[in-house]
């Protein structure tokens, strides 16, 4: 079946998957650095901001070579290609059902983004757990499916859903907040800009602003999620106490710079590519 003849939701899935593939390949090193910062890999005592990022980057390149920065890219692909496709197809379907033919309001945008992320987040959580373990450097898994099998055999299938609460507390608000800021700032653009050849660049700028705000608001939940998935014996409440006891309030913002960069650029690129592909297929995203 040609893509042009496929149902709109399938087109949205394909466009989302392609946009997710591009953004994952480009920004995987930032995700690895974020995970290493949050888990204090290798006894490092990274500070916050640029110094911590540089220290981790140098350590990874020195001990694992340049390609070590893309460690975990396989589970990232396994998660992102279907995951972003599920997200955008769910978002498109919800939007068509509830706000067809008009621009969503601020609250509607939050609910659309949150609903789509909830579905994608729950479905893809097992791969998210494996991706986090690949990146932290504490596990020596050889492949994604081998890791899935190993976790099921040694820890039980429930371990693949560790950090579910923290993940949803991170991803659902992020997506809702991102979609709200993105849709509202894009709608406020002058018509001569939104209909011109510079529209993709303007939309990209709106996405950057939305991504930074959403990333900073949800950063504490990301730190908790990482600790729970790397240390499955920890529950969410225990992880909260551990982070606060060991690092204080600033511990909840460890890795904020690389995560903000990655999440902002990934979300912005994904939405920009998705909207351009959907437009070429004659669909309103």
Short mmCIF file of C-alpha atoms in Angstrom, two decimals:
data_model
loop_
_atom_site.label_atom_id
_atom_site.label_comp_id
_atom_site.label_asym_id
_atom_site.label_seq_id
_atom_site.Cartn_x
_atom_site.Cartn_y
_atom_site.Cartn_z
CA UNK A 1 0.00 0.00 0.00
CA UNK A 2 1.43 3.37 -1.03
CA UNK A 3 1.80 5.91 1.76
CA UNK A 4 -0.38 8.39 -0.13
CA UNK A 5 -3.25 5.88 0.00
CA UNK A 6 -2.80 4.98 3.67
CA UNK A 7 -5.25 6.13 6.38
CA UNK A 8 -4.32 9.48 7.97
CA UNK A 9 -3.35 7.90 11.31
CA UNK A 10 -0.91 5.56 9.51
CA UNK A 11 0.58 8.53 7.66
CA UNK A 12 1.03 10.31 11.00
CA UNK A 13 2.73 7.20 12.40
CA UNK A 14 5.17 7.01 9.47
CA UNK A 15 5.96 10.74 9.57
CA UNK A 16 6.50 10.61 13.32
CA UNK A 17 8.77 7.56 13.09
CA UNK A 18 10.95 9.20 10.44
CA UNK A 19 11.25 12.43 12.42
CA UNK A 20 12.12 10.47 15.58
CA UNK A 21 14.81 8.50 13.76
CA UNK A 22 16.60 11.65 12.61
CA UNK A 23 16.49 13.37 15.98
CA UNK A 24 17.59 10.28 17.94
CA UNK A 25 20.69 9.71 15.81
CA UNK A 26 21.78 13.33 16.13
CA UNK A 27 21.20 13.84 19.85
CA UNK A 28 21.97 10.45 21.44
CA UNK A 29 25.31 11.70 22.90
CA UNK A 30 23.44 14.30 24.95
CA UNK A 31 21.18 11.60 26.39
CA UNK A 32 24.18 9.47 27.35
CA UNK A 33 25.88 12.44 29.05
CA UNK A 34 22.68 13.26 30.93
CA UNK A 35 22.37 9.68 32.21
CA UNK A 36 26.02 9.53 33.28
CA UNK A 37 25.73 12.86 35.11
CA UNK A 38 22.64 11.71 36.98
CA UNK A 39 24.17 8.39 38.04
CA UNK A 40 27.65 9.79 38.85
CA UNK A 41 29.28 7.19 36.62
CA UNK A 42 32.85 6.14 37.33
CA UNK A 43 33.21 7.97 40.62
CA UNK A 44 33.19 11.28 38.83
CA UNK A 45 32.03 14.30 40.73
CA UNK A 46 30.64 16.40 37.95
CA UNK A 47 29.41 19.83 38.68
CA UNK A 48 26.44 21.42 37.07
CA UNK A 49 26.24 22.95 33.64
CA UNK A 50 28.98 23.01 31.05
CA UNK A 51 31.86 21.81 33.27
CA UNK A 52 30.06 18.59 34.17
CA UNK A 53 29.16 17.92 30.56
CA UNK A 54 32.73 18.45 29.38
CA UNK A 55 34.12 16.15 32.10
CA UNK A 56 31.75 13.35 31.14
CA UNK A 57 32.35 13.80 27.41
CA UNK A 58 36.11 13.63 27.89
CA UNK A 59 35.82 10.55 30.11
CA UNK A 60 33.61 8.69 27.63
CA UNK A 61 35.79 9.51 24.62
CA UNK A 62 38.97 8.60 26.53
CA UNK A 63 37.72 5.24 27.87
CA UNK A 64 35.16 4.17 25.25
CA UNK A 65 36.31 6.03 22.11
CA UNK A 66 34.20 8.49 20.13
CA UNK A 67 31.56 5.91 19.25
CA UNK A 68 31.02 5.42 22.98
CA UNK A 69 28.96 8.60 22.89
CA UNK A 70 26.37 6.65 20.90
CA UNK A 71 26.18 3.81 23.43
CA UNK A 72 22.52 3.03 23.89
CA UNK A 73 21.55 4.21 20.42
CA UNK A 74 20.20 0.74 19.52
CA UNK A 75 17.56 0.72 22.28
CA UNK A 76 16.95 4.39 21.53
CA UNK A 77 16.07 3.46 17.96
CA UNK A 78 13.96 0.50 19.09
CA UNK A 79 12.10 2.85 21.39
CA UNK A 80 11.96 5.98 19.27
CA UNK A 81 11.00 4.70 15.83
CA UNK A 82 7.75 3.08 16.96
CA UNK A 83 7.43 5.31 20.06
CA UNK A 84 7.39 8.65 18.26
CA UNK A 85 5.17 7.10 15.59
CA UNK A 86 2.70 5.99 18.28
CA UNK A 87 2.88 9.43 19.88
CA UNK A 88 2.11 11.38 16.71
CA UNK A 89 -0.54 8.97 15.43
CA UNK A 90 -2.28 9.09 18.82
CA UNK A 91 -1.98 12.87 18.91
CA UNK A 92 -3.38 13.16 15.39
CA UNK A 93 -6.28 10.82 16.17
CA UNK A 94 -7.15 12.63 19.42
CA UNK A 95 -6.96 16.01 17.71
CA UNK A 96 -9.18 14.88 14.84
CA UNK A 97 -11.72 13.47 17.30
CA UNK A 98 -11.89 16.32 19.80
CA UNK A 99 -10.81 19.55 18.05
CA UNK A 100 -11.24 18.82 14.35
CA UNK A 101 -11.23 21.88 12.14
CA UNK A 102 -10.05 24.41 14.72
CA UNK A 103 -6.97 25.42 16.67
CA UNK A 104 -6.86 23.80 20.15
CA UNK A 105 -6.95 26.06 23.17
CA UNK A 106 -4.23 26.02 25.83
CA UNK A 107 -5.92 23.41 28.05
CA UNK A 108 -6.91 21.29 25.05
CA UNK A 109 -3.29 21.34 23.83
CA UNK A 110 -2.08 20.16 27.25
CA UNK A 111 -4.57 17.29 27.25
CA UNK A 112 -3.76 16.28 23.66
CA UNK A 113 -0.03 16.18 24.32
CA UNK A 114 -0.44 14.44 27.69
CA UNK A 115 -2.82 11.82 26.29
CA UNK A 116 -0.57 10.95 23.37
CA UNK A 117 2.50 10.70 25.61
CA UNK A 118 0.72 8.48 28.13
CA UNK A 119 -0.10 5.91 25.45
CA UNK A 120 3.39 5.97 23.91
CA UNK A 121 5.15 6.03 27.28
CA UNK A 122 3.40 2.97 28.69
CA UNK A 123 3.77 0.93 25.51
CA UNK A 124 7.49 1.67 25.13
CA UNK A 125 8.55 1.67 28.80
CA UNK A 126 10.36 -1.72 28.73
CA UNK A 127 12.67 -0.44 25.99
CA UNK A 128 13.13 2.83 27.91
CA UNK A 129 14.36 0.84 30.92
CA UNK A 130 16.87 -1.04 28.76
CA UNK A 131 18.03 2.19 27.09
CA UNK A 132 18.72 3.80 30.46
CA UNK A 133 20.74 0.79 31.60
CA UNK A 134 22.77 0.76 28.36
CA UNK A 135 23.65 4.43 28.82
CA UNK A 136 24.58 4.32 32.51
CA UNK A 137 27.51 1.95 31.86
CA UNK A 138 26.80 -0.39 34.78
CA UNK A 139 25.38 -3.22 32.69
CA UNK A 140 27.13 -5.25 30.01
CA UNK A 141 24.21 -6.13 27.77
CA UNK A 142 25.12 -7.16 24.23
CA UNK A 143 21.82 -6.42 22.51
CA UNK A 144 18.41 -4.95 23.20
CA UNK A 145 16.58 -8.26 22.97
CA UNK A 146 19.28 -10.02 24.97
CA UNK A 147 18.86 -7.38 27.68
CA UNK A 148 15.09 -7.82 27.68
CA UNK A 149 15.52 -11.57 28.08
CA UNK A 150 18.13 -11.17 30.82
CA UNK A 151 15.95 -8.80 32.86
CA UNK A 152 12.93 -11.11 32.57
CA UNK A 153 14.98 -14.12 33.68
CA UNK A 154 16.89 -12.51 36.55
CA UNK A 155 14.54 -9.81 37.84
CA UNK A 156 11.13 -10.74 36.47
CA UNK A 157 9.01 -8.98 33.83
CA UNK A 158 7.89 -6.36 36.36
CA UNK A 159 11.42 -4.89 36.30
CA UNK A 160 10.80 -3.80 32.72
CA UNK A 161 8.18 -1.41 34.07
CA UNK A 162 10.36 0.02 36.84
CA UNK A 163 10.11 3.77 37.04
CA UNK A 164 6.65 3.81 35.42
CA UNK A 165 5.32 6.44 37.82
CA UNK A 166 8.42 8.64 37.54
CA UNK A 167 8.46 8.23 33.76
CA UNK A 168 4.83 9.31 33.42
CA UNK A 169 5.39 12.16 35.88
CA UNK A 170 8.23 13.30 33.62
CA UNK A 171 6.94 12.61 30.11
CA UNK A 172 3.23 13.38 30.42
CA UNK A 173 3.69 16.90 31.86
CA UNK A 174 6.60 17.54 29.46
CA UNK A 175 4.52 16.67 26.43
CA UNK A 176 1.47 18.55 27.67
CA UNK A 177 3.47 21.65 28.53
CA UNK A 178 5.47 21.44 25.31
CA UNK A 179 2.42 21.11 23.06
CA UNK A 180 0.68 23.96 24.89
CA UNK A 181 3.59 26.40 24.58
CA UNK A 182 4.40 25.27 21.04
CA UNK A 183 0.86 25.48 19.70
CA UNK A 184 0.09 28.79 21.38
CA UNK A 185 3.33 30.53 20.33
CA UNK A 186 2.96 29.19 16.80
CA UNK A 187 -0.64 30.43 16.64
CA UNK A 188 0.53 33.89 17.73
CA UNK A 189 2.87 34.23 14.73
CA UNK A 190 1.80 36.83 12.15
CA UNK A 191 0.06 35.25 9.18
CA UNK A 192 2.65 36.60 6.74
CA UNK A 193 5.30 34.56 8.60
CA UNK A 194 3.29 31.36 9.16
CA UNK A 195 2.41 31.16 5.47
CA UNK A 196 5.83 32.15 4.09
CA UNK A 197 8.87 30.07 3.18
CA UNK A 198 10.39 30.91 6.57
CA UNK A 199 7.55 29.16 8.43
CA UNK A 200 9.65 26.05 9.29
CA UNK A 201 12.33 28.25 10.88
CA UNK A 202 9.70 30.20 12.83
CA UNK A 203 8.08 26.96 14.01
CA UNK A 204 11.51 25.65 15.01
CA UNK A 205 12.07 28.74 17.16
CA UNK A 206 8.69 28.24 18.83
CA UNK A 207 9.68 24.65 19.53
CA UNK A 208 12.98 25.67 21.13
CA UNK A 209 11.21 28.01 23.55
CA UNK A 210 8.59 25.39 24.41
CA UNK A 211 11.23 22.69 24.88
CA UNK A 212 13.39 24.69 27.29
CA UNK A 213 10.43 25.57 29.51
CA UNK A 214 9.03 22.03 29.51
CA UNK A 215 12.46 20.47 30.19
CA UNK A 216 13.23 22.61 33.22
CA UNK A 217 9.81 22.05 34.77
CA UNK A 218 10.06 18.25 34.47
CA UNK A 219 13.79 17.81 35.24
CA UNK A 220 13.34 16.50 38.85
CA UNK A 221 11.10 13.66 37.63
CA UNK A 222 13.73 12.69 35.05
CA UNK A 223 16.43 12.36 37.73
CA UNK A 224 14.14 10.17 39.85
CA UNK A 225 13.24 8.04 36.82
CA UNK A 226 16.89 7.43 36.01
CA UNK A 227 17.74 6.31 39.55
CA UNK A 228 14.76 3.93 39.72
CA UNK A 229 15.55 2.30 36.37
CA UNK A 230 19.27 1.93 37.08
CA UNK A 231 18.60 0.66 40.63
CA UNK A 232 15.37 -1.34 40.32
CA UNK A 233 15.32 -2.12 44.04
CA UNK A 234 14.51 1.55 44.67
CA UNK A 235 10.92 2.73 44.67
CA UNK A 236 9.99 6.24 43.61
CA UNK A 237 9.66 7.55 47.17
CA UNK A 238 12.96 5.93 48.16
CA UNK A 239 14.69 7.47 45.14
CA UNK A 240 13.37 10.89 46.14
CA UNK A 241 14.79 10.51 49.65
CA UNK A 242 18.11 9.16 48.36
CA UNK A 243 18.65 12.02 45.90
CA UNK A 244 17.74 14.65 48.48
CA UNK A 245 19.89 13.06 51.21
CA UNK A 246 22.93 12.63 48.96
CA UNK A 247 22.80 15.81 46.89
CA UNK A 248 20.17 18.14 48.30
CA UNK A 249 17.71 20.02 46.12
CA UNK A 250 20.33 20.63 43.45
CA UNK A 251 20.51 16.86 42.93
CA UNK A 252 17.10 16.98 41.27
CA UNK A 253 18.54 19.21 38.56
CA UNK A 254 21.69 17.17 37.86
CA UNK A 255 22.04 16.69 34.11
CA UNK A 256 19.61 19.52 33.39
CA UNK A 257 21.80 21.14 30.73
CA UNK A 258 22.33 18.10 28.45
CA UNK A 259 18.74 16.96 28.97
CA UNK A 260 17.33 20.40 28.14
CA UNK A 261 19.49 20.57 25.04
CA UNK A 262 18.56 17.08 23.92
CA UNK A 263 14.85 17.15 24.73
CA UNK A 264 14.43 20.62 23.27
CA UNK A 265 16.27 19.85 20.04
CA UNK A 266 14.73 16.40 19.65
CA UNK A 267 11.18 17.61 20.23
CA UNK A 268 11.67 20.65 18.04
CA UNK A 269 13.20 18.70 15.18
CA UNK A 270 10.60 15.93 15.49
CA UNK A 271 7.71 18.40 15.32
CA UNK A 272 9.27 20.41 12.50
CA UNK A 273 9.96 17.33 10.35
CA UNK A 274 6.56 15.81 11.23
CA UNK A 275 4.64 18.94 10.23
CA UNK A 276 6.56 19.36 6.99
CA UNK A 277 5.99 15.70 6.02
CA UNK A 278 2.29 15.86 6.91
CA UNK A 279 1.95 19.06 4.88
CA UNK A 280 3.53 17.37 1.86
CA UNK A 281 1.02 14.54 2.23
CA UNK A 282 -1.83 17.04 2.21
CA UNK A 283 -2.75 16.61 5.90
CA UNK A 284 -3.07 19.24 8.58
CA UNK A 285 -0.92 18.23 11.55
#
